[in-house]
Coordinates of C-alpha atoms in Angstrom, one line a residue:
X27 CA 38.1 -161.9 146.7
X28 CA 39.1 -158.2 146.9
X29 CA 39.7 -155.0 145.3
X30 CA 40.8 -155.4 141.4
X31 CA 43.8 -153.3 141.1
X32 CA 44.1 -153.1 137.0
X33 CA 47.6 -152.7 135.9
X34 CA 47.3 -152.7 132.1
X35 CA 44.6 -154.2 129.1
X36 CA 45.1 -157.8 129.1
X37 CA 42.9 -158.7 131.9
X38 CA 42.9 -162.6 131.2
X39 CA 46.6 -162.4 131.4
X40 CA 48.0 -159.3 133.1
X41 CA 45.7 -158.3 135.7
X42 CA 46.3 -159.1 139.5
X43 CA 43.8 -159.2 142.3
X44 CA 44.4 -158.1 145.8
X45 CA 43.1 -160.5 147.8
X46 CA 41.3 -158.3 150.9
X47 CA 43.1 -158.7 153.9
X48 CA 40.4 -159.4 156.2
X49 CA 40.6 -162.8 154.0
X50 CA 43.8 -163.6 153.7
X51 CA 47.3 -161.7 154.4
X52 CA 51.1 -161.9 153.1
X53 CA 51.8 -162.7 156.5
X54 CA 49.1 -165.5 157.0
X55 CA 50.7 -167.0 153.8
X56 CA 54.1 -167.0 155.3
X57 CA 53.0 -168.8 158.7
X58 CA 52.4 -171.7 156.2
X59 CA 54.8 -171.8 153.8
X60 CA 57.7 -175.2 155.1
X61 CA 61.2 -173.4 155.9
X62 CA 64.5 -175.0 154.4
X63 CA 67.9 -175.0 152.8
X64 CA 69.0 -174.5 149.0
X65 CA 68.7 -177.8 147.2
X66 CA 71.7 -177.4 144.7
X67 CA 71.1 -181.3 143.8
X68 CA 70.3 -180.5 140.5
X69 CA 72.3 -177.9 138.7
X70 CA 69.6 -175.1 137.3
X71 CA 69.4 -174.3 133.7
X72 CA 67.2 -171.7 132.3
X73 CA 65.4 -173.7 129.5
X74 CA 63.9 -175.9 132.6
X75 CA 61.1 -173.1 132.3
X76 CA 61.0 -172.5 129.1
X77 CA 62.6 -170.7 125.7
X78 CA 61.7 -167.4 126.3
X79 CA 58.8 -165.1 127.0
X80 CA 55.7 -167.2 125.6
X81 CA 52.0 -166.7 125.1
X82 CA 50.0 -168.6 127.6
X83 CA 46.9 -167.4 126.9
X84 CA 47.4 -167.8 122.9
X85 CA 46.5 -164.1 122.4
X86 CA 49.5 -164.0 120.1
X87 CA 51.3 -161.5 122.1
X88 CA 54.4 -162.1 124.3
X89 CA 54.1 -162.3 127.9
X90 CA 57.3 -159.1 128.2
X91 CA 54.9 -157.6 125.9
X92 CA 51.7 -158.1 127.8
X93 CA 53.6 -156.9 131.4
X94 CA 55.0 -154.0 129.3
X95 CA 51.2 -153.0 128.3
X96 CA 50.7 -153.2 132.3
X97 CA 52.7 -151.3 134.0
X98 CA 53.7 -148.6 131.4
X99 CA 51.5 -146.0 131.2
X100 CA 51.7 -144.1 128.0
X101 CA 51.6 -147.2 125.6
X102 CA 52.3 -146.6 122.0
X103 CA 52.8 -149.7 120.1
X104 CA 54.9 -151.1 116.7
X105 CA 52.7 -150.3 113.9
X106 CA 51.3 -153.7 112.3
X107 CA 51.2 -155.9 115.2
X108 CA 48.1 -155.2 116.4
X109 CA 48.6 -153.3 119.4
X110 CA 50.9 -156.2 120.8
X111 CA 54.4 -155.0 120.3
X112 CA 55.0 -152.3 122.9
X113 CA 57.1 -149.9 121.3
X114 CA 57.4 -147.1 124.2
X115 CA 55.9 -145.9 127.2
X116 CA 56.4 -144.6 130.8
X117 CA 57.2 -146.1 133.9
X118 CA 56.3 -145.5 137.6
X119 CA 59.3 -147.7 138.7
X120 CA 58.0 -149.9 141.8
X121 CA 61.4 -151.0 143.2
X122 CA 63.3 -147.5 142.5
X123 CA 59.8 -144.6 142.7
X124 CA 61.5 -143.2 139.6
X125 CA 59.8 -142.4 136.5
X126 CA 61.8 -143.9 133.5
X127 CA 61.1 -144.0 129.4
X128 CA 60.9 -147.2 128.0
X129 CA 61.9 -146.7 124.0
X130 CA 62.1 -150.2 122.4
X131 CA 65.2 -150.4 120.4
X132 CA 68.8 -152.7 120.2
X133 CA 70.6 -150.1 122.7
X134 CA 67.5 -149.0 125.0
X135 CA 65.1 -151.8 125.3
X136 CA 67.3 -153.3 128.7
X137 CA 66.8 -150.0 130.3
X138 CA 63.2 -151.3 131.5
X139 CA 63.3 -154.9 131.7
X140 CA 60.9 -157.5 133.4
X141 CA 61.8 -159.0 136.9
X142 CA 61.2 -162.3 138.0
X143 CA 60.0 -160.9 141.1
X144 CA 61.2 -164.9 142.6
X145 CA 64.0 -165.5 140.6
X146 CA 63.8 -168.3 138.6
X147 CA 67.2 -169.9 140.4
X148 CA 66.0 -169.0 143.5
X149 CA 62.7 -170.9 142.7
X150 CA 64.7 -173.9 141.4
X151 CA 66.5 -174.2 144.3
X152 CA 63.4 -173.9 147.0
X153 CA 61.2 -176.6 145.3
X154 CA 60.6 -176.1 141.4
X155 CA 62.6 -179.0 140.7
X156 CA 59.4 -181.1 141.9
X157 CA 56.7 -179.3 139.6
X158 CA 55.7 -180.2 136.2
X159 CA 57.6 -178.6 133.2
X160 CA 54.4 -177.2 132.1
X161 CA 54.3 -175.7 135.9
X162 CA 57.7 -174.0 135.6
X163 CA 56.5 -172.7 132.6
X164 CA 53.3 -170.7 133.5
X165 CA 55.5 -169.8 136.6
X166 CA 58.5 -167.8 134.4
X167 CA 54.9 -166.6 132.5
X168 CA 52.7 -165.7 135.1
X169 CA 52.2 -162.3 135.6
X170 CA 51.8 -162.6 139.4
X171 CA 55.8 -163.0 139.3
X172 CA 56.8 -160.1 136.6
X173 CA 57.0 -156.6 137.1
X174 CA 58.5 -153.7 134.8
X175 CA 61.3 -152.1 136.4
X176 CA 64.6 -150.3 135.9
X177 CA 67.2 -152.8 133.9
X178 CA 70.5 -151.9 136.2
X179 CA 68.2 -152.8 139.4
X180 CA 66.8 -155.6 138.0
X181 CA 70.8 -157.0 137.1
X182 CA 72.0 -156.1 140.6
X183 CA 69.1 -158.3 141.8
X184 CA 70.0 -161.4 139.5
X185 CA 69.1 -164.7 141.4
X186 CA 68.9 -162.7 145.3
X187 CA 65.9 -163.7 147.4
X188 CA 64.8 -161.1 150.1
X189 CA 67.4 -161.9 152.7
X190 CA 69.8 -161.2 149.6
X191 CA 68.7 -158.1 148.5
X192 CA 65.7 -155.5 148.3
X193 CA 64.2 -152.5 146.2
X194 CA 66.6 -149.5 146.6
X195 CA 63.1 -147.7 147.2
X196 CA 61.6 -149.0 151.1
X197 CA 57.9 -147.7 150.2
X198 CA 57.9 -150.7 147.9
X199 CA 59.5 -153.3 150.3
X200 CA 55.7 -154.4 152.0
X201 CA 54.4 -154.9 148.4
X202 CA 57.5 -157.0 147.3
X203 CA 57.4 -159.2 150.3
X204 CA 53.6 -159.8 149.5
X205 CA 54.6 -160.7 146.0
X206 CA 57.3 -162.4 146.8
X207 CA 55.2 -164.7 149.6
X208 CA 52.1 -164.8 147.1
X209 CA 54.0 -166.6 144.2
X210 CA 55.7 -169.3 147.0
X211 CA 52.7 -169.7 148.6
X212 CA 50.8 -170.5 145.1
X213 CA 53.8 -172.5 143.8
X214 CA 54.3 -174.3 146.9
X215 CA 58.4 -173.3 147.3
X216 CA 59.6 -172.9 150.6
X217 CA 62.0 -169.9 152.0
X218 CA 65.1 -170.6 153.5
X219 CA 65.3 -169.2 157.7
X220 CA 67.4 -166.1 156.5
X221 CA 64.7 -165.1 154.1
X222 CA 62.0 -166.1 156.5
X223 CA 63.4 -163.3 158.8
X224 CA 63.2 -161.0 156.1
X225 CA 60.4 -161.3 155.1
X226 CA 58.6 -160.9 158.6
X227 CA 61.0 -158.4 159.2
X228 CA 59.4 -156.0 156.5
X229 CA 55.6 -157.3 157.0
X230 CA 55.9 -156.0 160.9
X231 CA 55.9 -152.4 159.4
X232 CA 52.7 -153.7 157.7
X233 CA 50.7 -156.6 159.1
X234 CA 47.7 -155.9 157.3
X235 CA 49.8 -156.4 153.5
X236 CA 47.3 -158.0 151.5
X237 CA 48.5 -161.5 149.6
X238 CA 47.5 -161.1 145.5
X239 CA 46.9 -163.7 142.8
X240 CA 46.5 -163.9 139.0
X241 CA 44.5 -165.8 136.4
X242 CA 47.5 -167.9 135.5

């Protein structure tokens, strides 16, 4: 294992290790991931991983609430829920670098919403249909996969992969990629060749991107 880079308070949940690099790198992970095409055999639907944001680890707190405690700094939470109902905060966006207020509320809440950092259509299509339901579950749930960020970027994402689209900002594109190879590499998806490119195409700016993982 490597360095513990803490994101939030939920350490059972939320926290992500960086695996050192001297161990294992994004780019390792990619040499072994399979390479192939979109299966559109089965048509997605988003309750094939589950209603919602849900509470793996029984805590009684939402995952969205649990990666909200993580990357905002600032936290303040709804009075009477036990610190689990984030009700505002601050965030260092990772795919813009901007610093954005998250107020909870019917018309500001989407301005900081919670990316599937592999979109959950884009993980259908590249192998989820074979896992379990209760995989594709802790997959839309694991924190390893979810990141705060800025609501408009996270729509103009939608279902892209990373020969689709990246972060407006490049000084996250290394850390995406390693995300992004991370949760394929622990799910066992595959990328198609486009995205393959891609993704080597940002890790030769940084061979040494370390891969992470997650208590999920």
């Amino acid at each position: 294992m490597g360095l513990l880079v803490v994101f939030g308070l939920f350490p059972d949940q939320s926290t992500l290790t960086e695996v050192d690099a001297q161990d294992r790198t994004a780019e390792e992970l990619l040499d072994h991931l399979e390479t192939g095409d979109r299966d559109f055999s089965a048509e997605y639907q988003r309750e094939y991983f589950g209603d919602g944001w849900l509470d793996l680890d029984g805590d009684g707190c939402s995952t969205r609430n649990e990666i909200l405690a993580r990357d905002l700094q600032n936290v303040t939470y709804r009075s009477g829920t036990d610190d689990c109902v984030v009700d505002s905060g601050v965030l260092e966006d990772l795919y813009t670098g901007q610093t954005l207020t998250f107020q909870r509320g019917e018309d500001t809440s989407s301005q900081v919403q919670i990316d599937h950092v592999v979109a959950l259509s884009d993980a259908w299509q590249k192998g989820a249909q074979e896992l379990s339901e209760d995989q594709r579950h802790r997959f839309a749930n694991d924190p390893l996969n979810l990141e705060a960020v800025s609501g408009p970027v996270n729509t103009a994402k939608s279902n892209s992969d990373a020969s689709e689209w990246l972060p407006p900002d490049p000084e996250s594109h290394c850390e995406y990629a390693g995300r992004q190879i991370s949760v394929k590499a622990k799910y066992e998806l595959w990328v198609t060749a486009e995205e393959r490119q891609a993704l080597e195409n940002i890790l030769q700016t940084c061979p040494d991107q370390p891969a992470y993982e997650s208590a999920v």
